[in-house]
Coordinates of C-alpha atoms in Angstrom, one line a residue:
X1 CA 94.7 111.9 122.5
X2 CA 96.5 115.2 121.9
X3 CA 97.8 117.7 124.3
X4 CA 97.6 121.3 123.0
X5 CA 100.0 122.7 125.5
X6 CA 102.5 119.8 125.4
X7 CA 106.0 121.3 126.3
X8 CA 107.8 118.3 124.9
X9 CA 106.9 119.1 121.3
X10 CA 109.7 121.7 121.4
X11 CA 112.3 119.0 121.9
X12 CA 110.8 116.3 119.7
X13 CA 112.5 115.4 116.4
X14 CA 111.5 117.5 113.3
X15 CA 108.3 116.2 111.7
X16 CA 106.9 114.6 114.9
X17 CA 104.6 117.5 115.7
X18 CA 102.8 117.2 112.4
X19 CA 102.3 113.5 112.6
X20 CA 98.9 111.8 113.0
X21 CA 99.2 108.3 114.4
X22 CA 98.1 105.4 112.3
X23 CA 94.6 104.3 113.3
X24 CA 94.1 100.5 113.0
X25 CA 90.7 98.8 112.4
X26 CA 88.6 98.7 115.6
X27 CA 89.0 95.4 117.4
X28 CA 85.8 93.4 118.1
X29 CA 86.5 93.4 121.8
X30 CA 86.7 97.2 121.9
X31 CA 83.5 97.7 119.9
X32 CA 81.5 95.2 122.1
X33 CA 82.9 96.8 125.3
X34 CA 82.0 100.3 124.1
X35 CA 78.5 99.5 122.9
X36 CA 77.6 96.5 125.1
X37 CA 76.8 94.3 122.2
X38 CA 77.9 90.8 121.2
X39 CA 78.3 88.6 118.1
X40 CA 80.1 91.3 116.1
X41 CA 82.1 90.7 113.0
X42 CA 85.2 92.5 111.7
X43 CA 85.7 93.3 108.0
X44 CA 88.0 96.2 108.6
X45 CA 91.7 95.1 108.5
X46 CA 92.1 92.9 105.4
X47 CA 92.8 89.8 107.5
X48 CA 92.5 86.3 106.2
X49 CA 89.2 84.9 107.6
X50 CA 90.6 81.4 107.5
X51 CA 93.5 82.3 109.8
X52 CA 96.8 80.3 109.7
X53 CA 97.1 77.1 107.8
X54 CA 97.7 73.7 109.4
X55 CA 101.4 73.7 108.9
X56 CA 101.8 77.1 110.6
X57 CA 99.6 76.0 113.5
X58 CA 101.7 72.9 114.0
X59 CA 104.9 74.9 113.9
X60 CA 103.6 77.3 116.5
X61 CA 102.7 74.4 118.8
X62 CA 106.1 72.9 118.4
X63 CA 107.9 76.2 119.2
X64 CA 106.0 76.8 122.4
X65 CA 108.6 75.0 124.5
X66 CA 111.3 77.6 123.7
X67 CA 109.4 80.7 124.8
X68 CA 111.9 81.3 127.6
X69 CA 114.7 81.8 125.0
X70 CA 115.4 84.7 122.7
X71 CA 114.6 84.1 119.1
X72 CA 117.2 83.6 116.4
X73 CA 118.2 87.3 115.9
X74 CA 119.3 86.7 112.4
X75 CA 116.2 84.6 111.4
X76 CA 118.4 82.0 109.7
X77 CA 115.8 79.4 108.9
X78 CA 113.2 81.9 107.9
X79 CA 115.5 84.0 105.7
X80 CA 116.7 80.8 104.0
X81 CA 113.1 79.7 103.4
X82 CA 112.2 83.1 101.9
X83 CA 115.3 83.1 99.8
X84 CA 114.6 79.6 98.4
X85 CA 110.9 80.6 97.8
X86 CA 112.0 83.5 95.6
X87 CA 115.2 82.1 94.2
X88 CA 117.5 84.7 95.7
X89 CA 120.4 84.7 98.2
X90 CA 119.6 84.9 101.9
X91 CA 121.8 88.0 101.9
X92 CA 119.0 89.7 99.9
X93 CA 116.4 89.1 102.6
X94 CA 115.6 91.5 105.5
X95 CA 113.0 90.2 108.0
X96 CA 110.6 92.6 109.8
X97 CA 108.0 92.8 112.5
X98 CA 105.4 92.9 109.8
X99 CA 106.3 94.6 106.5
X100 CA 105.5 97.9 108.2
X101 CA 108.7 97.4 110.2
X102 CA 110.7 97.1 107.0
X103 CA 109.1 100.2 105.5
X104 CA 110.2 102.1 108.6
X105 CA 113.8 100.8 108.2
X106 CA 113.8 102.1 104.6
X107 CA 112.8 105.6 105.8
X108 CA 115.5 105.6 108.6
X109 CA 118.2 104.5 106.2
X110 CA 117.5 106.7 103.2
X111 CA 115.5 109.7 104.4
X112 CA 116.5 112.7 106.5
X113 CA 115.7 116.4 106.7
X114 CA 116.2 118.0 103.3
X115 CA 115.3 114.9 101.3
X116 CA 111.9 113.8 99.9
X117 CA 109.9 110.7 99.4
X118 CA 107.1 110.3 96.8
X119 CA 103.9 108.3 96.8
X120 CA 100.5 108.4 95.3
X121 CA 97.3 110.0 96.6
X122 CA 95.1 107.3 98.3
X123 CA 98.2 105.3 99.1
X124 CA 99.1 103.4 102.3
X125 CA 99.1 105.7 105.3
X126 CA 102.4 104.4 106.7
X127 CA 104.4 106.1 103.8
X128 CA 103.8 109.6 105.0
X129 CA 104.2 108.6 108.7
X130 CA 107.6 106.9 108.1
X131 CA 108.7 109.9 106.0
X132 CA 107.7 112.6 108.5
X133 CA 109.0 110.7 111.5
X134 CA 112.6 111.1 110.2
X135 CA 112.1 114.8 109.2
X136 CA 111.9 114.3 105.5
X137 CA 109.3 115.8 103.2
X138 CA 106.5 113.7 101.8
X139 CA 105.3 114.6 98.3
X140 CA 102.0 113.2 97.0
X141 CA 101.2 112.7 93.3
X142 CA 97.6 113.0 92.2
X143 CA 95.9 109.6 91.6
X144 CA 94.4 108.5 88.3
X145 CA 91.2 106.5 88.6
X146 CA 92.0 105.9 92.3
X147 CA 95.4 104.4 91.5
X148 CA 99.0 105.4 90.7
X149 CA 99.6 107.9 87.9
X150 CA 103.1 106.9 87.0
X151 CA 103.5 109.8 84.6
X152 CA 102.5 112.3 87.3
X153 CA 104.9 110.6 89.7
X154 CA 107.8 110.7 87.3
X155 CA 107.3 114.4 86.8
X156 CA 107.6 115.0 90.6
X157 CA 110.9 113.2 91.0
X158 CA 113.7 115.8 91.9
X159 CA 117.3 115.6 93.0
X160 CA 116.1 115.4 96.6
X161 CA 113.9 112.3 96.0
X162 CA 115.4 109.4 97.8
X163 CA 112.5 107.0 98.2
X164 CA 109.5 106.3 95.9
X165 CA 106.8 104.1 97.5
X166 CA 104.4 102.1 95.3
X167 CA 101.8 99.7 96.7
X168 CA 100.9 97.1 94.1
X169 CA 98.1 96.3 94.6
X170 CA 97.3 99.5 96.3
X171 CA 95.7 99.8 99.7
X172 CA 92.9 101.0 100.3
X173 CA 91.7 101.2 96.7
X174 CA 92.7 97.7 95.4
X175 CA 94.0 99.1 92.1
X176 CA 97.1 97.7 90.4
X177 CA 99.9 98.3 87.9
X178 CA 100.8 96.1 85.0
X179 CA 104.4 94.9 84.5
X180 CA 105.4 97.0 81.5
X181 CA 104.5 100.5 82.7
X182 CA 105.8 99.8 86.2
X183 CA 109.1 98.5 84.9
X184 CA 109.5 101.5 82.6
X185 CA 108.8 103.8 85.5
X186 CA 111.5 102.2 87.6
X187 CA 114.0 102.3 84.7
X188 CA 113.5 106.0 84.5
X189 CA 114.3 106.8 88.1
X190 CA 117.7 108.2 89.1
X191 CA 120.1 105.7 90.7
X192 CA 120.2 107.8 93.8
X193 CA 116.5 107.0 94.4
X194 CA 115.3 103.8 96.0
X195 CA 111.9 102.5 94.8
X196 CA 109.9 100.3 97.2
X197 CA 107.3 98.0 95.7
X198 CA 104.9 97.0 98.5
X199 CA 103.4 93.7 97.5
X200 CA 101.4 92.9 100.7
X201 CA 98.4 91.7 98.7
X202 CA 100.1 90.1 95.7
X203 CA 99.1 86.5 96.6
X204 CA 95.5 87.3 95.9
X205 CA 96.0 88.7 92.4
X206 CA 95.1 86.5 89.4
X207 CA 95.5 89.1 86.6
X208 CA 97.9 87.7 84.0
X209 CA 99.9 90.9 83.5
X210 CA 100.4 91.5 87.2
X211 CA 104.2 91.6 87.9
X212 CA 106.2 89.8 90.6
X213 CA 108.7 92.6 91.1
X214 CA 111.1 90.3 93.1
X215 CA 112.1 88.9 89.7
X216 CA 113.6 92.3 88.7
X217 CA 116.1 92.6 91.6
X218 CA 119.2 91.6 89.5
X219 CA 118.5 94.3 86.9
X220 CA 117.4 97.0 89.3
X221 CA 119.8 97.4 92.2
X222 CA 117.8 100.3 93.6
X223 CA 114.6 98.2 94.0
X224 CA 113.2 96.9 97.3
X225 CA 110.2 94.6 97.3
X226 CA 108.3 94.0 100.5
X227 CA 105.9 91.2 101.4
X228 CA 103.9 90.1 104.5
X229 CA 102.6 86.9 106.1
X230 CA 99.6 88.9 107.5
X231 CA 97.3 88.4 104.5
X232 CA 97.1 85.2 102.5
X233 CA 99.1 83.3 105.1
X234 CA 96.8 84.4 107.9
X235 CA 99.5 85.3 110.4
X236 CA 98.5 88.9 111.2
X237 CA 98.7 88.6 115.0
X238 CA 102.3 87.4 114.8
X239 CA 103.6 90.4 112.8
X240 CA 106.1 89.0 110.3
X241 CA 107.1 90.4 106.9
X242 CA 110.2 90.8 104.8
X243 CA 112.0 92.8 102.1
X244 CA 113.9 91.5 99.1
X245 CA 116.7 93.7 97.6
X246 CA 120.2 93.9 96.4
X247 CA 122.4 92.5 99.2
X248 CA 124.1 95.9 99.6
X249 CA 120.7 97.5 100.3
X250 CA 119.8 94.6 102.6
X251 CA 123.0 95.2 104.5
X252 CA 122.0 98.8 105.2
X253 CA 118.5 97.9 106.3
X254 CA 119.9 95.3 108.7
X255 CA 122.1 97.9 110.3
X256 CA 119.0 99.6 111.7
X257 CA 116.9 96.5 112.2
X258 CA 116.0 96.1 115.9
X259 CA 117.5 93.0 117.7
X260 CA 115.1 90.1 117.8
X261 CA 112.5 92.0 115.8
X262 CA 110.7 88.8 114.7
X263 CA 109.7 86.5 117.6
X264 CA 110.2 82.8 117.7
X265 CA 106.6 81.8 117.1
X266 CA 106.4 84.2 114.1
X267 CA 109.6 82.8 112.6
X268 CA 108.5 79.2 113.0
X269 CA 105.0 79.8 111.6
X270 CA 106.2 81.9 108.7
X271 CA 108.8 79.3 107.7
X272 CA 106.1 76.6 107.7
X273 CA 103.5 78.8 106.0
X274 CA 105.8 79.3 102.9
X275 CA 105.3 75.6 102.1
X276 CA 101.6 75.4 102.7
X277 CA 100.5 76.1 99.2
X278 CA 97.1 74.4 99.7
X279 CA 96.2 76.9 102.4
X280 CA 97.1 79.8 100.2
X281 CA 95.1 78.3 97.3
X282 CA 92.1 77.9 99.6
X283 CA 92.5 81.5 100.9
X284 CA 92.6 82.9 97.4
X285 CA 89.5 80.8 96.3
X286 CA 87.5 82.0 99.3
X287 CA 88.5 85.6 98.5
X288 CA 87.5 85.3 94.9
X289 CA 84.0 84.0 95.8
X290 CA 83.6 86.6 98.5
X291 CA 84.5 89.4 96.1
X292 CA 81.9 88.1 93.7
X293 CA 79.4 88.0 96.5
X294 CA 80.0 91.6 97.5
X295 CA 80.2 93.1 94.1
X296 CA 77.0 91.4 93.0
X297 CA 75.3 93.0 96.1
X298 CA 76.7 96.4 95.4
X299 CA 75.4 96.3 91.8
X300 CA 72.0 95.1 93.0
X301 CA 71.9 98.0 95.4
X302 CA 73.0 100.5 92.7
X303 CA 76.2 101.3 94.6
X304 CA 79.5 102.1 93.0
X305 CA 82.8 100.5 94.0
X306 CA 86.5 100.5 93.0
X307 CA 87.4 97.3 91.2
X308 CA 89.9 95.5 93.5
X309 CA 92.5 92.7 93.1
X310 CA 93.2 92.5 96.8
X311 CA 91.3 90.9 99.7
X312 CA 89.1 94.0 100.2
X313 CA 86.9 96.3 98.2
X314 CA 86.2 100.0 98.6
X315 CA 82.5 100.9 98.3
X316 CA 81.2 104.3 97.1
X317 CA 78.4 105.3 99.4
X318 CA 77.1 108.2 97.3
X319 CA 77.1 110.3 100.5
X320 CA 79.4 110.9 103.5
X321 CA 80.3 107.5 104.7
X322 CA 80.9 108.3 108.4
X323 CA 77.2 108.0 109.4
X324 CA 76.8 104.7 107.6
X325 CA 80.0 103.4 109.3
X326 CA 78.6 104.5 112.7
X327 CA 75.3 102.8 112.1
X328 CA 77.1 99.6 111.0
X329 CA 79.2 99.6 114.2
X330 CA 76.0 99.8 116.3
X331 CA 74.8 96.7 114.4
X332 CA 78.0 94.9 115.2
X333 CA 79.7 95.2 111.8
X334 CA 83.1 96.7 111.6
X335 CA 84.3 98.0 108.3
X336 CA 86.9 100.7 107.5
X337 CA 86.1 104.4 106.8
X338 CA 88.8 105.9 104.6
X339 CA 88.3 109.6 104.8
X340 CA 91.9 109.9 106.0
X341 CA 92.9 108.6 102.6
X342 CA 90.9 111.4 100.9
X343 CA 87.9 109.2 100.3
X344 CA 85.2 110.6 102.6
X345 CA 82.3 109.0 100.7
X346 CA 83.8 105.5 100.7
X347 CA 84.1 102.5 103.0
X348 CA 86.7 99.7 102.6
X349 CA 85.3 96.3 103.3
X350 CA 87.5 93.2 103.8
X351 CA 86.4 90.0 102.3
X352 CA 85.3 87.6 105.1
X353 CA 83.6 84.3 105.3
X354 CA 80.5 83.9 103.2
X355 CA 78.2 84.2 106.2
X356 CA 80.1 87.4 107.4
X357 CA 79.8 88.9 103.9
X358 CA 76.1 88.1 103.9
X359 CA 75.5 89.7 107.3
X360 CA 77.3 92.9 106.1
X361 CA 75.2 93.0 102.9
X362 CA 72.0 92.5 104.9
X363 CA 72.8 95.2 107.4
X364 CA 73.9 97.6 104.7
X365 CA 70.8 96.9 102.6
X366 CA 68.6 97.6 105.7
X367 CA 70.4 100.9 106.4
X368 CA 70.0 102.2 102.9
X369 CA 66.3 101.6 102.7

């Protein structure tokens, strides 16, 4: 809701007046309450349809008895587990209330009025929000084939650029950057510029040339790599993510990190989830078969799509997507319109269980008749 005559805008921080809040995927409960329907499915928020694995569930149950206590503010066990997982020092780890929290820390540390951040067209909506919230200027490089155009981005770097955001794979398009061009791009950035590689969906990628940017930290002290437990680990409701960086960068991020920003259940579940390799393998296998199920249906229906390596795929509707989205909602199927990403004719569809994918395909096929 907006208030056109809001007197408090005059005293708000620079950049706040022009912000549009992030709009999450509609919850099933909200849809069913609004429309009076039941048995809805949600394929809108890139969640893992399997949910948490058995190790995470057991860890949550074991931690319930300590809910009257504050969590470990430094996240000692979780940071050590993350560090061991990546082969880095715990001093290189910053934990967050989801990886969004860490992205916001980056903006608060390195951006201010008079500085700029740079990201690609069709990139994650949090990048401009975090930038504008601290009064910095957001610059948007034109996309190439719905993904990052690194040459165009390099040409837009100035002496005011302090942060470059790159989602690999990119959300909402599912495009990705190979190792060599990405590393060359990072090498060419000035040392006064921090580059954030947002790897929220990296666990789903099976392409052989897809990079693990966390392996570049020693040679690139201006690099920050972010990860999340919300996707392949199935812990979206607990909100836990992290950043890996040079310890000097991590020290700065931790100076603005909110006390107790990762709760006890999230810390316990995430620590256990890192060791549940079988659950991640099952999640990736389910995602691969679901992706094949959806792309085969789109080709059968003569619909275009953006090839994706994430746990979602963006469908080209060939017409404005908003009416199709509204009709799907009334049939109890929640997907994600992406007009706010400059894609008004597209819908992003998360990969669900086989029966959920089949229901979406059936309802879409019926609508397009």
